[in-house]
Short mmCIF file of C-alpha atoms in Angstrom, two decimals:
data_model
loop_
_atom_site.label_atom_id
_atom_site.label_comp_id
_atom_site.label_asym_id
_atom_site.label_seq_id
_atom_site.Cartn_x
_atom_site.Cartn_y
_atom_site.Cartn_z
CA MET A 27 -37.46 -1.96 -23.71
CA LYS A 28 -34.00 -2.90 -25.45
CA SER A 29 -32.87 -0.61 -28.07
CA ALA A 30 -31.91 -2.52 -31.29
CA VAL A 31 -27.89 -2.58 -31.84
CA ARG A 32 -26.30 -1.65 -34.61
CA ARG A 33 -23.62 -3.62 -36.24
CA PRO A 34 -20.85 -1.83 -38.61
CA ALA A 35 -22.03 -1.62 -42.05
CA ALA A 36 -19.96 -4.57 -44.80
CA PRO A 37 -17.11 -3.14 -46.47
CA GLY A 38 -18.18 -0.56 -48.85
CA THR A 39 -21.46 -0.09 -47.67
CA ARG A 40 -21.82 4.01 -46.79
CA ARG A 41 -23.77 4.43 -43.39
CA PRO A 42 -26.95 6.39 -43.87
CA ALA A 43 -26.71 10.13 -43.37
CA GLY A 44 -27.50 11.48 -39.53
CA ALA A 45 -26.89 7.85 -38.49
CA GLY A 46 -24.80 9.53 -35.76
CA PRO A 47 -21.35 8.24 -34.25
CA LEU A 48 -20.55 4.61 -33.75
CA HIS A 49 -21.22 3.32 -30.24
CA PRO A 50 -18.91 1.16 -28.18
CA ALA A 51 -21.59 -1.93 -28.51
CA ASP A 52 -21.95 -1.48 -32.22
CA LEU A 53 -18.23 -2.51 -32.75
CA ASP A 54 -17.14 -6.06 -33.30
CA PRO A 55 -15.58 -6.75 -31.07
CA PRO A 56 -17.72 -4.24 -28.66
CA THR A 57 -15.16 -1.86 -26.88
CA GLY A 58 -15.45 0.32 -23.92
CA THR A 59 -13.35 3.43 -22.26
CA GLY A 60 -13.54 4.76 -18.87
CA TYR A 61 -11.53 6.87 -16.74
CA ALA A 62 -11.57 7.51 -12.85
CA PRO A 63 -9.42 10.49 -10.98
CA CYS A 64 -7.56 10.15 -7.67
CA HIS A 65 -8.03 12.17 -4.57
CA HIS A 66 -4.88 13.42 -2.21
CA GLY A 67 -5.64 11.84 0.75
CA GLU A 68 -8.67 13.23 3.39
CA ILE A 69 -9.85 16.05 4.72
CA LEU A 70 -11.74 14.31 7.37
CA GLN A 71 -11.74 10.83 8.42
CA GLY A 72 -13.18 8.75 11.30
CA VAL A 73 -16.34 7.29 13.00
CA PHE A 74 -19.66 8.96 11.96
CA LEU A 75 -23.72 8.46 12.81
CA ASP A 76 -25.86 7.88 9.75
CA GLY A 77 -29.59 8.62 9.19
CA ALA A 78 -30.35 5.48 11.70
CA GLY A 79 -28.02 6.61 14.36
CA ARG A 80 -25.83 3.83 13.97
CA ARG A 81 -21.98 4.03 13.99
CA CYS A 82 -20.35 3.99 10.54
CA ALA A 83 -16.77 4.67 9.20
CA GLY A 84 -16.46 7.55 6.93
CA LEU A 85 -14.16 9.92 4.85
CA VAL A 86 -14.18 12.94 2.96
CA THR A 87 -11.42 13.14 0.59
CA LEU A 88 -9.33 15.83 -0.96
CA PRO A 89 -9.83 15.84 -4.72
CA MET A 90 -6.77 16.12 -7.24
CA ALA A 91 -7.09 16.67 -11.30
CA GLY A 92 -4.56 15.84 -13.55
CA ARG A 93 -3.96 12.44 -12.43
CA GLY A 94 -6.25 8.77 -12.79
CA SER A 95 -6.34 5.55 -14.34
CA THR A 96 -7.76 4.83 -17.83
CA ALA A 97 -9.22 1.43 -19.14
CA GLU A 98 -10.44 -0.17 -22.24
CA PHE A 99 -12.51 -3.24 -22.30
CA ILE A 100 -12.34 -5.85 -25.36
CA ARG A 101 -15.19 -7.85 -25.02
CA ARG A 102 -14.82 -11.08 -27.03
CA THR A 103 -18.43 -12.30 -28.25
CA GLY A 104 -19.18 -15.70 -27.21
CA THR A 105 -16.40 -16.28 -24.76
CA PRO A 106 -17.41 -17.46 -21.18
CA PRO A 107 -17.30 -14.47 -18.84
CA GLU A 108 -14.38 -16.16 -16.53
CA ALA A 109 -11.96 -16.08 -19.89
CA LEU A 110 -11.12 -12.33 -18.71
CA THR A 111 -7.46 -11.25 -18.52
CA VAL A 112 -6.25 -7.94 -17.20
CA VAL A 113 -2.83 -6.21 -18.79
CA PRO A 114 -0.59 -5.50 -16.89
CA ALA A 115 -1.13 -8.54 -15.16
CA GLY A 116 -1.31 -8.22 -11.05
CA ARG A 117 -4.53 -5.93 -11.28
CA THR A 118 -6.45 -8.21 -9.36
CA LYS A 119 -9.11 -5.75 -7.79
CA ALA A 120 -9.24 -4.18 -10.98
CA ALA A 121 -10.12 -7.49 -12.73
CA ARG A 122 -12.55 -8.55 -10.34
CA ALA A 123 -14.45 -5.34 -10.51
CA ALA A 124 -14.30 -5.86 -14.40
CA ALA A 125 -15.94 -9.60 -13.40
CA LEU A 126 -18.84 -8.20 -11.52
CA THR A 127 -19.59 -5.49 -13.79
CA VAL A 128 -20.02 -7.75 -17.15
CA ALA A 129 -22.51 -9.67 -14.51
CA GLU A 130 -24.24 -6.85 -13.62
CA CYS A 131 -24.46 -4.99 -17.42
CA ALA A 132 -25.52 -8.66 -18.87
CA ARG A 133 -28.26 -8.51 -16.42
CA ARG A 134 -29.30 -5.04 -17.45
CA THR A 135 -29.38 -5.74 -21.24
CA GLY A 136 -30.45 -9.28 -21.35
CA ARG A 137 -27.00 -9.77 -23.05
CA PRO A 138 -24.89 -12.95 -22.16
CA PRO A 139 -21.93 -12.32 -20.08
CA GLU A 140 -18.85 -12.56 -21.86
CA GLY A 141 -14.95 -12.30 -21.02
CA GLY A 142 -12.55 -9.96 -22.74
CA GLU A 143 -9.41 -8.26 -22.34
CA LEU A 144 -9.20 -5.24 -20.04
CA ARG A 145 -6.13 -2.53 -20.39
CA LEU A 146 -5.02 -0.14 -18.03
CA ALA A 147 -2.96 2.55 -17.87
CA GLY A 148 -2.74 5.48 -15.55
CA ASP A 149 -0.24 7.86 -13.34
CA VAL A 150 -1.50 7.34 -9.42
CA PRO A 151 1.44 6.69 -7.28
CA VAL A 152 0.75 3.19 -5.58
CA GLY A 153 0.88 2.99 -1.86
CA LEU A 154 0.58 6.72 -1.06
CA GLY A 155 -3.07 6.86 -0.03
CA MET A 156 -4.08 8.37 -3.35
CA GLY A 157 -6.89 6.14 -4.61
CA SER A 158 -5.13 4.24 -7.09
CA SER A 159 -6.73 1.11 -6.61
CA THR A 160 -9.82 2.14 -6.30
CA SER A 161 -9.14 4.87 -9.71
CA ASP A 162 -8.27 1.20 -11.64
CA VAL A 163 -11.45 -0.41 -10.31
CA ILE A 164 -13.68 2.28 -11.26
CA ALA A 165 -12.31 3.13 -14.68
CA ALA A 166 -12.56 -1.05 -14.80
CA VAL A 167 -16.67 -0.71 -13.99
CA ARG A 168 -16.85 1.94 -16.54
CA ALA A 169 -15.17 0.68 -19.27
CA VAL A 170 -17.12 -2.59 -19.16
CA ALA A 171 -20.29 -0.41 -18.82
CA ASP A 172 -19.18 1.66 -22.18
CA SER A 173 -18.77 -2.09 -23.90
CA TYR A 174 -22.03 -2.71 -23.21
CA GLY A 175 -23.63 0.74 -24.07
CA LEU A 176 -24.50 1.53 -20.46
CA ARG A 177 -23.86 4.27 -17.98
CA LEU A 178 -24.18 2.88 -14.87
CA PRO A 179 -25.33 4.95 -11.81
CA ALA A 180 -22.81 6.11 -9.51
CA GLY A 181 -24.60 4.15 -6.53
CA THR A 182 -23.93 0.91 -8.63
CA VAL A 183 -20.88 2.07 -9.29
CA ALA A 184 -20.04 2.43 -5.48
CA ARG A 185 -21.40 -1.01 -4.98
CA LEU A 186 -19.64 -2.66 -7.50
CA SER A 187 -16.68 -0.92 -6.03
CA VAL A 188 -16.70 -2.03 -2.59
CA ARG A 189 -17.51 -5.78 -3.56
CA ALA A 190 -14.03 -5.58 -5.39
CA GLU A 191 -11.91 -4.10 -2.98
CA ARG A 192 -13.70 -4.50 -0.12
CA ALA A 193 -13.58 -0.49 0.96
CA SER A 194 -13.53 2.25 -1.82
CA ASP A 195 -13.08 6.12 -2.09
CA PRO A 196 -15.76 7.87 -3.68
CA LEU A 197 -14.05 8.78 -6.75
CA MET A 198 -16.89 7.58 -8.69
CA LEU A 199 -18.59 10.81 -7.66
CA ASP A 200 -15.89 13.00 -9.53
CA GLY A 201 -14.91 15.40 -6.88
CA ARG A 202 -18.26 16.05 -5.20
CA PRO A 203 -17.57 16.86 -1.22
CA VAL A 204 -19.72 13.87 0.49
CA LEU A 205 -19.07 11.93 3.83
CA PHE A 206 -18.87 8.64 2.19
CA ALA A 207 -18.93 5.19 3.62
CA GLN A 208 -16.24 3.64 2.53
CA ARG A 209 -17.09 -0.22 3.61
CA GLU A 210 -20.65 0.48 2.42
CA GLY A 211 -20.11 2.12 -0.60
CA ARG A 212 -23.00 4.92 0.17
CA ILE A 213 -23.18 8.44 0.86
CA LEU A 214 -23.79 9.66 4.62
CA GLU A 215 -24.13 13.27 3.74
CA THR A 216 -23.92 15.31 0.49
CA LEU A 217 -22.05 18.55 2.07
CA GLY A 218 -22.52 20.37 -1.09
CA PRO A 219 -21.62 21.34 -4.46
CA ALA A 220 -18.13 22.00 -4.36
CA LEU A 221 -15.17 22.96 -1.74
CA PRO A 222 -13.62 26.08 -0.92
CA PRO A 223 -10.87 26.73 -3.41
CA LEU A 224 -7.58 25.76 -2.04
CA VAL A 225 -4.17 26.09 -3.39
CA VAL A 226 -2.38 22.60 -2.01
CA VAL A 227 1.35 22.08 -1.48
CA GLY A 228 1.67 18.36 -1.54
CA CYS A 229 4.58 16.39 -0.32
CA ALA A 230 5.26 12.87 0.92
CA LEU A 231 6.16 11.96 4.80
CA GLY A 232 8.35 9.02 5.66
CA GLY A 233 10.06 9.45 2.31
CA GLY A 234 7.37 8.63 0.37
CA ALA A 235 7.79 4.89 1.35
CA PRO A 236 4.37 3.03 0.79
CA VAL A 237 2.56 2.49 3.97
CA ASP A 238 1.46 -1.38 4.67
CA THR A 239 -2.10 -0.08 6.46
CA LEU A 240 -3.15 -3.67 7.31
CA SER A 241 0.05 -3.55 9.40
CA LEU A 242 -1.20 -0.70 11.51
CA PRO A 243 -2.35 -1.24 14.85
CA ALA A 244 -6.40 -0.89 14.77
CA HIS A 245 -8.20 1.87 17.07
CA GLU A 246 -11.51 0.93 17.93
CA ALA A 247 -14.19 4.32 18.35
CA ASP A 248 -15.62 4.81 21.51
CA ASP A 249 -18.50 7.47 22.27
CA HIS A 250 -16.02 10.27 22.58
CA ASP A 251 -14.62 9.44 19.15
CA VAL A 252 -17.90 9.36 17.58
CA ARG A 253 -18.79 12.60 19.24
CA THR A 254 -15.50 14.42 18.30
CA CYS A 255 -16.19 13.56 14.55
CA GLU A 256 -19.83 14.71 14.58
CA ARG A 257 -18.39 17.92 15.51
CA LEU A 258 -15.59 17.68 12.97
CA ARG A 259 -18.46 16.68 10.57
CA THR A 260 -20.36 19.96 11.55
CA LEU A 261 -17.77 22.32 11.04
CA LEU A 262 -16.76 20.83 7.56
CA ARG A 263 -20.60 21.62 6.80
CA ARG A 264 -20.22 25.14 7.40
CA ALA A 265 -17.27 25.67 5.86
CA VAL A 266 -18.22 24.06 2.43
CA ALA A 267 -21.72 26.27 2.83
CA THR A 268 -20.18 29.10 3.23
CA GLY A 269 -16.84 28.82 1.23
CA ASP A 270 -14.23 29.25 4.45
CA ALA A 271 -11.22 27.86 3.57
CA ARG A 272 -9.70 28.97 7.10
CA LEU A 273 -12.41 26.65 9.03
CA LEU A 274 -11.69 24.05 6.44
CA GLY A 275 -8.23 23.93 7.08
CA GLU A 276 -9.28 23.53 10.85
CA VAL A 277 -11.38 20.54 10.16
CA ALA A 278 -8.23 18.88 8.16
CA THR A 279 -5.68 19.66 10.65
CA ALA A 280 -7.85 18.33 13.60
CA SER A 281 -8.45 14.90 11.59
CA ALA A 282 -4.95 14.70 10.35
CA THR A 283 -3.88 15.28 14.14
CA ARG A 284 -5.99 12.42 15.00
CA GLY A 285 -4.80 10.38 12.64
CA GLN A 286 -1.33 10.56 14.05
CA ARG A 287 -2.40 8.09 16.77
CA VAL A 288 -2.43 5.38 14.19
CA LEU A 289 0.59 6.57 11.16
CA ARG A 290 2.84 8.49 13.73
CA HIS A 291 4.48 10.11 10.83
CA PRO A 292 7.91 11.65 12.38
CA GLU A 293 7.27 14.80 10.44
CA PHE A 294 4.10 15.95 10.96
CA GLU A 295 4.97 17.97 13.63
CA VAL A 296 7.68 19.64 11.30
CA LEU A 297 5.22 19.95 8.46
CA THR A 298 2.39 21.40 11.09
CA GLY A 299 5.14 23.98 12.08
CA ILE A 300 5.94 24.95 8.38
CA ALA A 301 2.18 25.43 7.52
CA ARG A 302 1.68 27.48 10.14
CA ARG A 303 4.67 29.83 9.77
CA CYS A 304 3.85 30.09 6.02
CA GLY A 305 0.30 31.25 6.73
CA ALA A 306 -1.34 28.10 5.62
CA VAL A 307 -4.81 27.53 6.80
CA GLY A 308 -4.18 23.84 7.91
CA VAL A 309 -2.93 20.38 7.25
CA GLN A 310 -4.06 17.30 5.54
CA ILE A 311 -2.47 13.67 5.30
CA ALA A 312 -3.96 10.27 3.97
CA HIS A 313 -5.05 8.26 6.59
CA SER A 314 -4.18 5.45 4.90
CA GLY A 315 -0.73 6.12 3.36
CA ALA A 316 2.15 9.11 3.05
CA VAL A 317 0.84 11.80 1.26
CA ALA A 318 0.10 15.12 2.72
CA GLY A 319 -0.63 18.78 2.51
CA ALA A 320 -0.26 22.22 3.14
CA LEU A 321 -3.84 24.07 2.75
CA PHE A 322 -3.48 27.90 1.23
CA ASP A 323 -6.61 30.09 0.93
CA PRO A 324 -5.90 31.30 -2.63
CA ALA A 325 -7.62 34.69 -1.38
CA THR A 326 -4.67 35.24 1.33
CA PRO A 327 -2.85 38.28 0.21
CA GLY A 328 0.63 37.20 -0.63
CA VAL A 329 -0.27 33.18 -1.65
CA ARG A 330 2.61 32.65 -4.14
CA HIS A 331 4.81 33.86 -1.74
CA ARG A 332 3.53 31.91 1.30
CA VAL A 333 3.24 28.83 -1.04
CA ARG A 334 6.83 29.06 -2.43
CA GLY A 335 8.24 29.65 1.03
CA CYS A 336 6.53 26.76 2.08
CA ARG A 337 7.85 24.49 -0.65
CA ARG A 338 11.42 25.68 0.19
CA ALA A 339 10.91 24.91 3.84
CA LEU A 340 9.58 21.47 3.29
CA ASP A 341 12.93 20.99 1.07
CA ALA A 342 15.17 22.33 3.59
CA HIS A 343 13.59 19.80 6.15
CA GLY A 344 14.24 16.47 3.62
CA ILE A 345 10.19 16.54 3.43
CA PRO A 346 9.99 15.86 -0.79
CA VAL A 347 7.52 18.05 -2.36
CA THR A 348 5.60 16.20 -4.88
CA ARG A 349 2.94 18.54 -6.69
CA THR A 350 1.14 22.13 -5.89
CA PHE A 351 -2.52 22.20 -7.23
CA THR A 352 -5.45 23.37 -6.50
CA THR A 353 -9.17 22.24 -5.63
CA PHE A 354 -10.42 23.95 -8.97
CA SER A 355 -9.53 22.50 -12.18
CA THR A 356 -9.25 25.88 -14.31
CA PHE A 357 -9.54 29.45 -13.61
CA ASP A 358 -10.06 32.62 -15.07
CA THR A 359 -7.87 34.71 -12.60
CA PHE A 360 -6.13 33.60 -9.59
CA GLY A 361 -8.50 33.09 -7.39
CA THR A 362 -11.50 32.74 -9.46
CA PRO A 363 -12.12 28.94 -9.83
CA THR A 364 -14.00 27.78 -12.87
CA SER A 365 -15.26 23.89 -13.19
CA GLN A 366 -14.27 21.62 -15.83
CA GLU A 367 -16.29 18.26 -16.87
CA VAL A 368 -14.46 14.75 -16.95
CA SER A 369 -15.74 12.64 -19.87
CA HIS A 370 -16.04 8.79 -19.72
CA GLY A 371 -16.51 7.36 -22.90
CA PRO A 372 -19.47 7.99 -25.18
CA ALA A 373 -22.04 5.74 -22.89
CA HIS A 374 -21.27 8.03 -20.35
CA ARG A 375 -21.09 11.22 -21.97
CA ARG A 376 -21.35 12.18 -25.43
CA GLY A 377 -18.15 14.04 -26.37
CA ASP A 378 -14.34 13.13 -26.66
CA ARG A 379 -13.26 9.91 -25.30
CA PRO A 380 -10.49 9.42 -23.22
CA ALA A 381 -7.05 8.59 -24.00
CA ARG A 382 -6.47 5.22 -24.42
CA PRO A 383 -4.05 3.36 -22.04
CA GLY A 384 -0.48 4.38 -23.12
CA THR A 385 -1.36 7.86 -24.54
CA PRO A 386 0.55 10.66 -22.57
CA ARG A 387 -1.45 12.71 -20.83
CA ARG A 388 -2.27 16.49 -21.17
CA PRO A 389 -0.63 18.77 -17.96
CA ALA A 390 -3.46 20.02 -15.44
CA ARG A 391 -3.78 23.72 -16.11
CA LEU A 392 -2.61 24.80 -12.64
CA PRO A 393 -2.04 28.43 -11.15
CA ALA A 394 1.87 29.13 -12.22
CA LEU A 395 2.73 28.97 -8.45
#
């Protein structure tokens, strides 16, 4: 059943008491906003078996708070759907996602598909394997849906994202640890409610130069690869269930080492050596970029000193440190994580809207390391 859409009252007309806040679809032109986070590469990536026993490429990303993409979609009533522009120009994947979402929302609401202007802003570095394009795409999908007064299910957002860019990171799930089939846009397994708490010392390998993933040699998975990936999947499932940061670190290091068969970062051995000497539980890398991280258990005695020593050692070896962050957004005392909700506009969560494109972000609240 379609709900009636209110339009703004005529000038000088007072809105009735208790009418509630204006909805994006009430505005003329209808405007929606969306937000999507980024990630810090992968904890695990490889080829796994789905529920039917079929081989399927999959990954588990390392969530990272404080960075992401915001989108605003101004829907132009009465314009054809192909009259859709994006600012800044050149964000073709996000533009394609917006067009696909317009068609999806028109089908769901019975309203005509219409064009408009998509405005994007964000602070996710491009080419480092942090999901910059997926962040743009998901923010665009959410903004378009918001302009139609819809909150699309995560599965629908995933399907649209894959159609827009052929492979998608699971950023529409907002940090839930899942094994995600990036080329199919579906969850292979939900590993649990949250990763074990970690402190991550982020760095950039290869001097931070973007990685051209299309130029990398392809590696065809064989039966041994699948068995290895399934074993790591089992260990990661146990690490999440028990909150075992050390076991998670072992899985991430094994996956990162396997990724070296393709990426071949010359500093990888230096990174793993520094992490080992500083007492990290492991390392992780982006399997499609240059970003990497040394992983620390926040409950380890002297973790602050260990993290500082890791940063100094990376600097001394010419590996630029990018950011130190945690897998938990806020905290009461160091090592006691709490959670934090992320809003996506009124159609997604009733409350504060995300900042409009171009608005400075508030710095993430992180431990003082």
